[in-house]
Tab-separated table of C-alpha atoms and ligand atoms in Angstrom:
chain	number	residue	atom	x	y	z
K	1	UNK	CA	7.969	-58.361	120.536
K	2	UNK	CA	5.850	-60.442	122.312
K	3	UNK	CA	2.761	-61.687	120.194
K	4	UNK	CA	1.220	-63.878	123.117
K	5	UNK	CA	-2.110	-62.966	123.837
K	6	UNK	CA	-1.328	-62.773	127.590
K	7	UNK	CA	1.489	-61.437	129.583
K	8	UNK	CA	4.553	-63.401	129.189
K	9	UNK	CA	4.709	-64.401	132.287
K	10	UNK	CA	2.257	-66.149	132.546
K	11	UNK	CA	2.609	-67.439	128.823
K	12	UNK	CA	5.527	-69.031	129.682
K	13	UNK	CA	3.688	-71.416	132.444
K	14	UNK	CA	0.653	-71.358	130.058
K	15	UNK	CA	-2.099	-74.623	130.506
K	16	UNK	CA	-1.233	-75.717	127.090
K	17	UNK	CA	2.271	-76.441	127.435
K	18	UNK	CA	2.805	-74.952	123.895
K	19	UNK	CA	4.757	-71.809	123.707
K	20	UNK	CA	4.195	-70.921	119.742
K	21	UNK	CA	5.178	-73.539	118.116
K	22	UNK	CA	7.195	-74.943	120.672
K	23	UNK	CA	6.315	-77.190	123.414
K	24	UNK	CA	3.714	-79.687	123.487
K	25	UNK	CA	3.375	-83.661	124.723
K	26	UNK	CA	4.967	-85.866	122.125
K	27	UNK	CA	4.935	-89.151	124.319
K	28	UNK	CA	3.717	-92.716	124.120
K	29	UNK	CA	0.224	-93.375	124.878
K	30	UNK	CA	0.728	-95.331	128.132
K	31	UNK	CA	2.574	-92.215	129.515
K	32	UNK	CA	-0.372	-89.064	128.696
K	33	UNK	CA	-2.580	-90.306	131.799
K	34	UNK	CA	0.961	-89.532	134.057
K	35	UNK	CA	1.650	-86.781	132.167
K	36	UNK	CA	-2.565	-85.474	133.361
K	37	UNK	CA	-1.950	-86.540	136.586
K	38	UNK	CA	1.364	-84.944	137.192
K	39	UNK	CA	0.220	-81.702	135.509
K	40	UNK	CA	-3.146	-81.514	137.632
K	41	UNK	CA	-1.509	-82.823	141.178
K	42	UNK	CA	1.552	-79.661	140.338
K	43	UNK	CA	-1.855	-76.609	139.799
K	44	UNK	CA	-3.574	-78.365	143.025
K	45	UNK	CA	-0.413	-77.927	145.110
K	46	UNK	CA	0.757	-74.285	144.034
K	47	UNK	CA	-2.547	-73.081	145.716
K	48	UNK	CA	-1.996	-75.130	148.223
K	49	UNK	CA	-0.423	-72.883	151.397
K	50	UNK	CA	1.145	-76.142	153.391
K	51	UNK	CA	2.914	-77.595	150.037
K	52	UNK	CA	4.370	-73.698	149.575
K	53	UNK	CA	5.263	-73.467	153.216
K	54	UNK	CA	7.109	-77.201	152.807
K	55	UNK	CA	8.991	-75.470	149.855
K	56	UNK	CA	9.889	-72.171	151.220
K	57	UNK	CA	11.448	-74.413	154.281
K	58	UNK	CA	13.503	-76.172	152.222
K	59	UNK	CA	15.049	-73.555	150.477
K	60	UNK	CA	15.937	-72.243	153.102
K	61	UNK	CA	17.212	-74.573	155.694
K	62	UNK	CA	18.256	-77.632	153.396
K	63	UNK	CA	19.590	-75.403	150.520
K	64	UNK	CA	20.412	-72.442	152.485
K	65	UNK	CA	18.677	-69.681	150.173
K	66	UNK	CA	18.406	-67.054	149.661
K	67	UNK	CA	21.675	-67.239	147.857
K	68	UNK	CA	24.309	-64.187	147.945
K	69	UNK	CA	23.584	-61.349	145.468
K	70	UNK	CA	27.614	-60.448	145.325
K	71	UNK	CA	28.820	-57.326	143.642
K	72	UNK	CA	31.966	-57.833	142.101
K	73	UNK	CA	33.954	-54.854	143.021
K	74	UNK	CA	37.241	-55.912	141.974
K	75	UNK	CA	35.656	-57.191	138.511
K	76	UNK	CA	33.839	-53.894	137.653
K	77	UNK	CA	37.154	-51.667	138.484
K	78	UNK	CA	38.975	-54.327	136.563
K	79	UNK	CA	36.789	-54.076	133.413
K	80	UNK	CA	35.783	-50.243	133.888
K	81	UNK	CA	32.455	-50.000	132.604
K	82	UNK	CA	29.313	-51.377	134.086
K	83	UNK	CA	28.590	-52.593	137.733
K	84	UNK	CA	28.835	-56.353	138.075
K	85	UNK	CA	26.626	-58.444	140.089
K	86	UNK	CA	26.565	-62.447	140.225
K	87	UNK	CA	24.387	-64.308	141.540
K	88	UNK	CA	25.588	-67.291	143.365
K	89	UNK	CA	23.557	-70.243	143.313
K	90	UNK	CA	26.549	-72.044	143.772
K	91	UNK	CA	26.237	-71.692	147.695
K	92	UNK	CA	23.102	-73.815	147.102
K	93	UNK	CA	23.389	-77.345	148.944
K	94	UNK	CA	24.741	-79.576	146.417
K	95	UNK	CA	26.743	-76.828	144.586
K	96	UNK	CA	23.873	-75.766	141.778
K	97	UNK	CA	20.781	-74.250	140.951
K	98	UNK	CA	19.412	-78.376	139.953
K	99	UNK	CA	18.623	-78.245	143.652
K	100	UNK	CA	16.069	-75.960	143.405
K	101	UNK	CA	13.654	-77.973	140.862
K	102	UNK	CA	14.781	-81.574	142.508
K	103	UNK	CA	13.378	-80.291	145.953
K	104	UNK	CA	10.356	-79.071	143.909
K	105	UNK	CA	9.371	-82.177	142.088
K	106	UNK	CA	10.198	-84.172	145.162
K	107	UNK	CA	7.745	-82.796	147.305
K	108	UNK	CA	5.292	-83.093	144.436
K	109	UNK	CA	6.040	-86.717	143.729
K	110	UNK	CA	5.547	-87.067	147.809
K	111	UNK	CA	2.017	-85.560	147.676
K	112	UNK	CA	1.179	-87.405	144.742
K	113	UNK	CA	1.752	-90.848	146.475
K	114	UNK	CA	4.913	-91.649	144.382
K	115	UNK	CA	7.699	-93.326	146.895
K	116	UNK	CA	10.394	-94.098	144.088
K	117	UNK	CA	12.373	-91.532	141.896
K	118	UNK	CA	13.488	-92.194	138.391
K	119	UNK	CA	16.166	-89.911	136.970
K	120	UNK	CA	18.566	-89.806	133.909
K	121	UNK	CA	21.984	-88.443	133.719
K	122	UNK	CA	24.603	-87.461	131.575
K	123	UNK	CA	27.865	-86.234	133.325
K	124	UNK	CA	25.983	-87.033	136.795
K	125	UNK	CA	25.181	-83.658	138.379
K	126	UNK	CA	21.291	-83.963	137.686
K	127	UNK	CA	21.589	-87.872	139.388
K	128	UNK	CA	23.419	-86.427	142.122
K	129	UNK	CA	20.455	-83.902	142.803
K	130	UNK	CA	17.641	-86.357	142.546
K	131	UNK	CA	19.709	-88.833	144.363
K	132	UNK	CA	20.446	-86.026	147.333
K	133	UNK	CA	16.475	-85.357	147.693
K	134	UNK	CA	15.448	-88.510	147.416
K	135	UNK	CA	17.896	-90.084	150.175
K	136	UNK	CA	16.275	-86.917	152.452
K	137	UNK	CA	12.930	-87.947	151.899
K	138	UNK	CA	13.466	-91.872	152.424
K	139	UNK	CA	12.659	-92.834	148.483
K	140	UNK	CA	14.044	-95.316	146.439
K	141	UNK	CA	15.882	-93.978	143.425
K	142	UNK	CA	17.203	-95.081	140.219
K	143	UNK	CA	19.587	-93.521	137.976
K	144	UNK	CA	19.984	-94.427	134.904
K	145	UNK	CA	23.193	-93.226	132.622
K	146	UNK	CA	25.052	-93.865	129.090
K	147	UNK	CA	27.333	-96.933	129.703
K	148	UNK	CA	30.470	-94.334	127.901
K	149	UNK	CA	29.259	-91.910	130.809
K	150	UNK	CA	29.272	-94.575	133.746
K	151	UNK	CA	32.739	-95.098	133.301
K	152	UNK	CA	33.921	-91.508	132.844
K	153	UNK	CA	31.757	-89.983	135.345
K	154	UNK	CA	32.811	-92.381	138.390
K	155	UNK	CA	33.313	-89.598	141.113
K	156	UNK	CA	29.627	-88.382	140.829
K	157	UNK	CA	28.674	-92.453	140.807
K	158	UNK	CA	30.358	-92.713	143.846
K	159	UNK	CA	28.833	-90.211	145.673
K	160	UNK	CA	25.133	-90.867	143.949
K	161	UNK	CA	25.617	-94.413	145.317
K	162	UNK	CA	26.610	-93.180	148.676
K	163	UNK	CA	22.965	-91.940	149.083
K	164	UNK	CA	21.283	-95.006	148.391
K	165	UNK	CA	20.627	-94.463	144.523
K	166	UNK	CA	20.762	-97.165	142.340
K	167	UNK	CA	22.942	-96.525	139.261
K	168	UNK	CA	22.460	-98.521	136.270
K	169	UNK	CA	24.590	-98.188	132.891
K	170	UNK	CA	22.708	-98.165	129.645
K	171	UNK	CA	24.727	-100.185	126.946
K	172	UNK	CA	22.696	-99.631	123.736
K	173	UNK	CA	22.513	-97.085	121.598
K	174	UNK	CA	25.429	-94.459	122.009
K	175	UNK	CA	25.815	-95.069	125.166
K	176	UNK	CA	25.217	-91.740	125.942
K	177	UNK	CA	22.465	-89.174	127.894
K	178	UNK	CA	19.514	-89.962	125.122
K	179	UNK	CA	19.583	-93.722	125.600
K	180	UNK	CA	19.771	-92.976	129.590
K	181	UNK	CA	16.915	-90.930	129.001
K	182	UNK	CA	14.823	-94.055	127.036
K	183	UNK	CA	15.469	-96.402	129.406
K	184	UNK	CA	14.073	-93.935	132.429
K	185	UNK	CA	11.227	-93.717	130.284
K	186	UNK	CA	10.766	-97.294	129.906
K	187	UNK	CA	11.218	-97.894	133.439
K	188	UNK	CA	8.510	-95.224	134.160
K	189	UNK	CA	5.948	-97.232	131.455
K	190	UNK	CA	6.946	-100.402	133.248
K	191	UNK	CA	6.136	-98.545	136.688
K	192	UNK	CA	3.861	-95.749	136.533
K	193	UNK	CA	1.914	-96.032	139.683
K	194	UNK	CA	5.249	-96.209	142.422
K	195	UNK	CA	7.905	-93.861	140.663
K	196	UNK	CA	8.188	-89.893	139.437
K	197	UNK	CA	10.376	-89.335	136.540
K	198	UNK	CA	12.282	-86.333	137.941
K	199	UNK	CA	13.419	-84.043	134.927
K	200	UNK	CA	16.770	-81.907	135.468
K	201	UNK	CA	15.513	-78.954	133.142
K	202	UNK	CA	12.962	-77.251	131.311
K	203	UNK	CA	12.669	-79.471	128.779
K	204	UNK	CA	10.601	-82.653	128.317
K	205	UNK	CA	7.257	-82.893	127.319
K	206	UNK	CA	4.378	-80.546	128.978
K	207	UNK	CA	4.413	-80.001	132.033
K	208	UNK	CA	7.884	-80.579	132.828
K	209	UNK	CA	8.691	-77.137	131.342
K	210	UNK	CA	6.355	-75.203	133.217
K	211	UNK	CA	6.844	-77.484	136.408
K	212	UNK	CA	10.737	-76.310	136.381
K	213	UNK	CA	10.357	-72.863	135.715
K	214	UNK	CA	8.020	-72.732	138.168
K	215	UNK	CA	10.613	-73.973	141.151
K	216	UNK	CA	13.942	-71.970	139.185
K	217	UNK	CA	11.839	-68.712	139.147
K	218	UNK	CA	13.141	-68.170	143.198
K	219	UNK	CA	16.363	-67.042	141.514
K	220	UNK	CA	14.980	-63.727	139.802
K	221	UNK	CA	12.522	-63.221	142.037
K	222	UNK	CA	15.511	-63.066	144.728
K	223	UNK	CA	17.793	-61.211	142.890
K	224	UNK	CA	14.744	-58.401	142.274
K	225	UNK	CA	14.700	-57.966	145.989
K	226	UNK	CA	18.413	-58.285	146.768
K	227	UNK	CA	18.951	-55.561	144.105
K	228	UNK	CA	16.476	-53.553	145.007
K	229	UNK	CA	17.959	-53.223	148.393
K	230	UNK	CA	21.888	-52.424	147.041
K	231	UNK	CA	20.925	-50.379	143.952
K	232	UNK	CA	17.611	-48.654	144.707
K	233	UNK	CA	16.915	-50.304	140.880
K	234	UNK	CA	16.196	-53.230	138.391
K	235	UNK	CA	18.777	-54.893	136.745
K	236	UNK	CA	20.161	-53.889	133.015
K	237	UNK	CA	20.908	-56.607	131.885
K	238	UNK	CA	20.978	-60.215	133.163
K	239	UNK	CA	23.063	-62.939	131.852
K	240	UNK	CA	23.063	-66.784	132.111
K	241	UNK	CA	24.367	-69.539	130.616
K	242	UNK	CA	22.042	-72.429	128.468
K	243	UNK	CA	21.866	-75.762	128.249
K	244	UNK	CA	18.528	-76.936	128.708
K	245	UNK	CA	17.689	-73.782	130.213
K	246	UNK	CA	16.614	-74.202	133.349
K	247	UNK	CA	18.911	-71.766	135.502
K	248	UNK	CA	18.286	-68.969	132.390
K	249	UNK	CA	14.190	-69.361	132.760
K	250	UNK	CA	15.178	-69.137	136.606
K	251	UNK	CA	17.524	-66.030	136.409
K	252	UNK	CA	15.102	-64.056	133.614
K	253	UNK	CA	11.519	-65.292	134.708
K	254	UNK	CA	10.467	-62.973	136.964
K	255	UNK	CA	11.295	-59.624	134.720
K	256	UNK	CA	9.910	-61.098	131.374
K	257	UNK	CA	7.551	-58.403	131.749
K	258	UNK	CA	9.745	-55.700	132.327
K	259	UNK	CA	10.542	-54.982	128.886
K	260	UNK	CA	13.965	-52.520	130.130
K	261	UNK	CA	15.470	-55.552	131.309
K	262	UNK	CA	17.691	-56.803	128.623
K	263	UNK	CA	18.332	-60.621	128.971
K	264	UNK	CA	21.117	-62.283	127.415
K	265	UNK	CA	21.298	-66.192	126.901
K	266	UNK	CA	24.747	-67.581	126.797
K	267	UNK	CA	25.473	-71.404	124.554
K	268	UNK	CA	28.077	-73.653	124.775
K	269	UNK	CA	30.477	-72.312	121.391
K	270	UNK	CA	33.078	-75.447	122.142
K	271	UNK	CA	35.940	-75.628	120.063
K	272	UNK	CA	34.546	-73.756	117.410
K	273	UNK	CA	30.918	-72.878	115.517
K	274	UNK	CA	31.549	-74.084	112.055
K	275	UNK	CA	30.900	-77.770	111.744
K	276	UNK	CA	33.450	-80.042	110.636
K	277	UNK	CA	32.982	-82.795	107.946
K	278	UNK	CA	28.965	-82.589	109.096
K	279	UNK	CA	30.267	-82.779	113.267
K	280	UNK	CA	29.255	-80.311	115.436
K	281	UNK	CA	32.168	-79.056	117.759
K	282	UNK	CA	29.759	-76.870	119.921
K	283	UNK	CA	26.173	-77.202	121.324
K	284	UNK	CA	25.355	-73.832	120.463
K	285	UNK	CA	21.620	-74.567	119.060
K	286	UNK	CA	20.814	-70.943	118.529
K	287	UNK	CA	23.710	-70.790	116.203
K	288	UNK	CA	22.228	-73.434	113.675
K	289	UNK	CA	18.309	-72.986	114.490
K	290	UNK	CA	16.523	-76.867	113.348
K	291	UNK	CA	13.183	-77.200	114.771
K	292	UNK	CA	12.368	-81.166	115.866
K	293	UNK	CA	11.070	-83.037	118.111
K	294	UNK	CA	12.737	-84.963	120.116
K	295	UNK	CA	12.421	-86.473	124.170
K	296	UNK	CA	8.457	-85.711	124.178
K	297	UNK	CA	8.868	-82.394	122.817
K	298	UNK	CA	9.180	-79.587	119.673
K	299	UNK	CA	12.016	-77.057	120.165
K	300	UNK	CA	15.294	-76.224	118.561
K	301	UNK	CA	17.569	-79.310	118.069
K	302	UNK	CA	21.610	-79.773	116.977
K	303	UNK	CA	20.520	-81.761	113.432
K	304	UNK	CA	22.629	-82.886	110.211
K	305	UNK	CA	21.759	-82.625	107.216
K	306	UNK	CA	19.796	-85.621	107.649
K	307	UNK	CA	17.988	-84.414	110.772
K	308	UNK	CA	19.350	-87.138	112.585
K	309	UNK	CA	20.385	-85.024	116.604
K	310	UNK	CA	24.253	-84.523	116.580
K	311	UNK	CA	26.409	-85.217	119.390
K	312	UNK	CA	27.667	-81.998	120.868
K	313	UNK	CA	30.797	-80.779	122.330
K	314	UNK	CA	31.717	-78.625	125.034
K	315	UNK	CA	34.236	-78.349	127.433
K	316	UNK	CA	30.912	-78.049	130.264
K	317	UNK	CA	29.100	-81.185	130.367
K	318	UNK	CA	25.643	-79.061	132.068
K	319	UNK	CA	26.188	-77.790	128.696
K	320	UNK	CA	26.868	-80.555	126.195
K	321	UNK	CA	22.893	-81.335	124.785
K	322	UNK	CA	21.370	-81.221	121.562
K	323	UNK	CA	18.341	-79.792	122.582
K	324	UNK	CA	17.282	-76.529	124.735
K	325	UNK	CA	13.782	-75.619	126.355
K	326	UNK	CA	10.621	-74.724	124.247
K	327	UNK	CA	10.396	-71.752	126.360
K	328	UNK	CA	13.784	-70.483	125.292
K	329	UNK	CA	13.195	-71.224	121.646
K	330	UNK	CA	9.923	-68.972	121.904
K	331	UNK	CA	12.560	-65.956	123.892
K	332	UNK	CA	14.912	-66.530	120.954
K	333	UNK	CA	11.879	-66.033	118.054
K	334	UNK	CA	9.962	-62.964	119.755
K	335	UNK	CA	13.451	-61.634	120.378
K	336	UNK	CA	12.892	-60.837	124.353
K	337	UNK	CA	16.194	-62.670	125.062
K	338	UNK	CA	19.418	-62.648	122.663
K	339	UNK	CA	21.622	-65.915	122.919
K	340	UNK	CA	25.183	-65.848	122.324
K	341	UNK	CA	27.666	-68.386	122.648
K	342	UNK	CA	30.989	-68.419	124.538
K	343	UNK	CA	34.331	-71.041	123.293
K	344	UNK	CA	36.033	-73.555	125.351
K	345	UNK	CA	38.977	-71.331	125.175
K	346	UNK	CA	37.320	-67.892	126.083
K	347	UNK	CA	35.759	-69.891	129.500
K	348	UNK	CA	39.175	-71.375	130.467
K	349	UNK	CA	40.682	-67.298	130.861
K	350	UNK	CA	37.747	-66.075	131.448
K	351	UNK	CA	37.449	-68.819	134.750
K	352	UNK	CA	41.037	-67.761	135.992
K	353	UNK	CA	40.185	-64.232	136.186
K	354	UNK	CA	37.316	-64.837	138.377
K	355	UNK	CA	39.444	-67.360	140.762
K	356	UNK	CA	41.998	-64.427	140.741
K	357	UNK	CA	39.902	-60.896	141.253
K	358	UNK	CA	37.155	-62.399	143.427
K	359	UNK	CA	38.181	-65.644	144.892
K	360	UNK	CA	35.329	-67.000	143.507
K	361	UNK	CA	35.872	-70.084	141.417
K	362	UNK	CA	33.239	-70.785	139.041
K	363	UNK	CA	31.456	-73.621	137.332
K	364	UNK	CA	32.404	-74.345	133.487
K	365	UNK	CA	28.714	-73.638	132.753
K	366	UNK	CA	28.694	-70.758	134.457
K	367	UNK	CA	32.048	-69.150	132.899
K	368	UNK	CA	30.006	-69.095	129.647
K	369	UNK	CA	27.934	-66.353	131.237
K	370	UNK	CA	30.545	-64.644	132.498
K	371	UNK	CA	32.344	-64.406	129.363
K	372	UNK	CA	29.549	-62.595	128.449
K	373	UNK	CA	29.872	-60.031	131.014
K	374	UNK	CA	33.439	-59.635	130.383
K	375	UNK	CA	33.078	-58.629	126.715
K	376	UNK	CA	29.935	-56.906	127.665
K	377	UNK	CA	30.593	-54.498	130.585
K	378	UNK	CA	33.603	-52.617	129.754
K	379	UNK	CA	30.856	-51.523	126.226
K	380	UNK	CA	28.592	-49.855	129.539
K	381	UNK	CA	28.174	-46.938	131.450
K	382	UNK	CA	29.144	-47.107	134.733
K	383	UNK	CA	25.548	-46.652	136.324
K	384	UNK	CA	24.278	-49.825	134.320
K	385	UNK	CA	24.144	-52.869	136.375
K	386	UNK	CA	24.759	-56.418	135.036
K	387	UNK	CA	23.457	-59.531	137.070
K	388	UNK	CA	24.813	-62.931	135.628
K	389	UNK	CA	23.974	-66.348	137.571
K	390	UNK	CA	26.948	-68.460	138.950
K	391	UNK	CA	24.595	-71.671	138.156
K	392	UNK	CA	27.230	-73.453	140.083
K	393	UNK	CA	30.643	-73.431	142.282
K	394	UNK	CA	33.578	-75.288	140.195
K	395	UNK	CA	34.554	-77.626	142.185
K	396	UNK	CA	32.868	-80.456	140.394
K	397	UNK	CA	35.161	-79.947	137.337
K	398	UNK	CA	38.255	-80.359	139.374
K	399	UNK	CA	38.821	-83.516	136.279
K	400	UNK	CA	39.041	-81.298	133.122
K	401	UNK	CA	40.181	-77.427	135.035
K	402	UNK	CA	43.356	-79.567	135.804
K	403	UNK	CA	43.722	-81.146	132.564
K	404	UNK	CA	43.720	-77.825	130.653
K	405	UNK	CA	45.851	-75.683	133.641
K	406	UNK	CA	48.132	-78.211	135.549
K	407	UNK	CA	47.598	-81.529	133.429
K	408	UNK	CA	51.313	-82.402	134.595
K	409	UNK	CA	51.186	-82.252	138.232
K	410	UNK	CA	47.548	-83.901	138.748
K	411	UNK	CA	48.040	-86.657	136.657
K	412	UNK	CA	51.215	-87.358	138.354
K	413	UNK	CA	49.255	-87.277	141.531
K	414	UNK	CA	47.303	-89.301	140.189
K	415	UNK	CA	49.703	-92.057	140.067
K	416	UNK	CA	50.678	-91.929	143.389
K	417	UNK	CA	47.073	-93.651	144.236
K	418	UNK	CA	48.539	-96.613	142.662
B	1	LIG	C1	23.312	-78.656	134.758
B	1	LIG	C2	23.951	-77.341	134.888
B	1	LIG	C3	23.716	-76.290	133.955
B	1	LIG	C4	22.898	-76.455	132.712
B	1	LIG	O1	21.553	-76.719	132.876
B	1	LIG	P1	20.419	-75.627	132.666
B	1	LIG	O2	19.159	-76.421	132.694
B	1	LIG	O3	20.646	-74.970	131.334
B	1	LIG	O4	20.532	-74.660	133.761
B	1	LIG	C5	24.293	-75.055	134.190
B	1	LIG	N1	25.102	-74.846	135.255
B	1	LIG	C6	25.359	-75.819	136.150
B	1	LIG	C7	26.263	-75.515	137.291
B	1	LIG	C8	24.801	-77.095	135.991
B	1	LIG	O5	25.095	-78.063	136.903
């Protein structure tokens, strides 16, 4: 399964920043020597006991983990198989798991001397992390963001200029998240000594990868612990949704090794899987496997027939990307972690039953792994035990739940703003 010469685990954060194939530093000159120092600065400070004290602090008093290991009661008797568990990283400080790898890099670019954050966003949430930890640690920040996405994104602009960032539309290209993410990198050529490109997931050329597993892995190493105390066992399966990856790496790091651990990796399946006139309706990557590189970095990429990327679609925006972590494409090859894919339509029921038999209501991200759990439980004995990740609390996607369950009566409220 695994043909790594070394333990997974530590394959996965390996000094090369290859995983098989995948991987690797595929980056303009000017940017290697940041890439070296970022890379060296991140192995000094993971041995260092203050920077891993500074860490553990903020977890736990400015994000408030550990987060709740819930057991669904009403869920499990509902679907009458397997014991449900989620994980909510939703009660993190800013609503998500993003938090968790924005603290991380934060304190990093601190150590390293940096005093100005660069990020790039697409529907905002990643800009509204960086912005958050860079207002708490008095840097400057600029966020840069598709010119189409500045406009329809304006509640997360609003509060990402509240804290102090600096949010600046990108007009060429398709004014989307990839010409965002070429102007941040321009910016960080034009700047390299004053500002840290902070990366919102486990993609991006080596060592972002490793960098972000290495502050997501808190999740499973949490939920090992928090299980261990309420079912005397590990987990049978785990479950998480995909985009880039980074909340999956988090949830499944830290059992890699333990091979009776099945791990399940859940895509965004959007309207539908087969393409339409060469259009992708989905961003399920798995589903049409194209290896490129792309953004600094080789992995699995949404391609036509021309390899040119394709835009994606999804009713999640965490979700909506062409690409997904070299680390994942490696778990999808050596077959440690299946990935599925859940459709716009399966996450819209699939959210109201959660609202209604837990009073929990979830992210759209997240309601891709939890369609997961809903076909996969009632297949289970009852003495197996499920853990999916609630990468997020839904109250971000207050704009599209209403325009698919009450599009009537919000837009009309709408008006009244007028
Ligand atoms: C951004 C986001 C995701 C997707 O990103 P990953 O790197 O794949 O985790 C998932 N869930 C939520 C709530 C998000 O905000």
């Amino acid at each position: 399964m695994n043909d790594s010469p070394i333990p997974l685990k530590e394959y996965l954060m390996n000094k090369s920043g290859h995983f098989g194939p995948y991987g690797g530093r595929y980056i303009p000159e000017l940017l290697i020597p940041l890439m070296e120092e970022l890379e060296a600065g991140f192995d000094e400070a993971i041995q260092d006991e203050n920077f891993l004290k500074d860490l553990k602090n903020l977890y736990n008093h400015y994000s408030g983990r550990p987060t709740p290991l819930y057991y669904c009661e009403n869920l499990t008797k509902k679907l009458g198989g397997a014991k449900i568990y989620l994980k909510n990283e939703g009660l993190n400080h800013t609503g998500a798991h993003k938090i968790n790898h924005c603290l991380g890099q934060i304190l990093l670019a601190k150590r390293l001397g940096k005093t100005r954050i660069i990020a790039e966003t697409g529907a905002g949430q990643h800009g509204l992390a960086s912005a958050t930890v860079a207002a708490k640690f008095g840097m400057k920040c600029t966020v840069y963001m598709g010119a189409k996405d500045y406009a329809r994104q304006r509640p997360n602009v609003f509060w990402m200029e509240r804290m102090g960032a600096e949010v600046i539309p990108v007009h060429t290209g398709g004014q989307i998240l990839r010409d965002a993410i070429n102007e941040a990198l321009r910016d960080l050529i034009t700047n390299p000594t004053d500002s840290h490109f902070l990366h919102g997931t486990v993609c991006g050329p080596s060592p972002y990868p490793k960098i972000n597993t290495y502050f997501q892995k808190i999740i499973g190493e949490e939920v090992r612990n928090q299980l261990m105390e309420q079912e005397g066992k590990l987990p049978d399966y785990l479950v998480a949704c995909v985009g880039g990856g980074s909340n999956a790496i988090g949830l499944f790091y830290d059992f890699v090794d333990d091979l009776k651990v099945r791990m399940i990796g859940v895509e965004a399946g959007g309207k539908k899987i087969e393409n339409t006139a060469g259009k992708f309706e989905h961003a399920a990557r798995f589903q049409h496997p194209e290896v490129g590189v792309v953004e600094g970095f080789k992995s699995y990429f949404l391609q036509d027939e021309h390899g040119q990327v394709g835009d994606t679609k999804s009713i999640s925006a965490g979700l909506d990307y062409s690409g997904v972590g070299p680390q994942h494409a490696y778990l999808h090859d050596t077959g440690r972690v299946k990935y599925t894919y859940a459709l716009d339509k399966e996450v819209i029921s699939a959210y109201e039953l959660l609202c209604k038999t837990e009073g929990i209501i979830p992210a759209m991200e997240s309601t891709h792994a939890l369609v997961e759990v809903i076909k996969l439980a009632p297949t289970l004995s009852k003495d197996k035990v499920i853990v999916f990740n609630l990468s997020g609390r839904g109250d971000k996607d207050l704009f599209i739940t209403t325009q698919h369950l009450d599009k009537e009566n919000f837009n009309q409220f709408l008006k009244t703003f007028k």
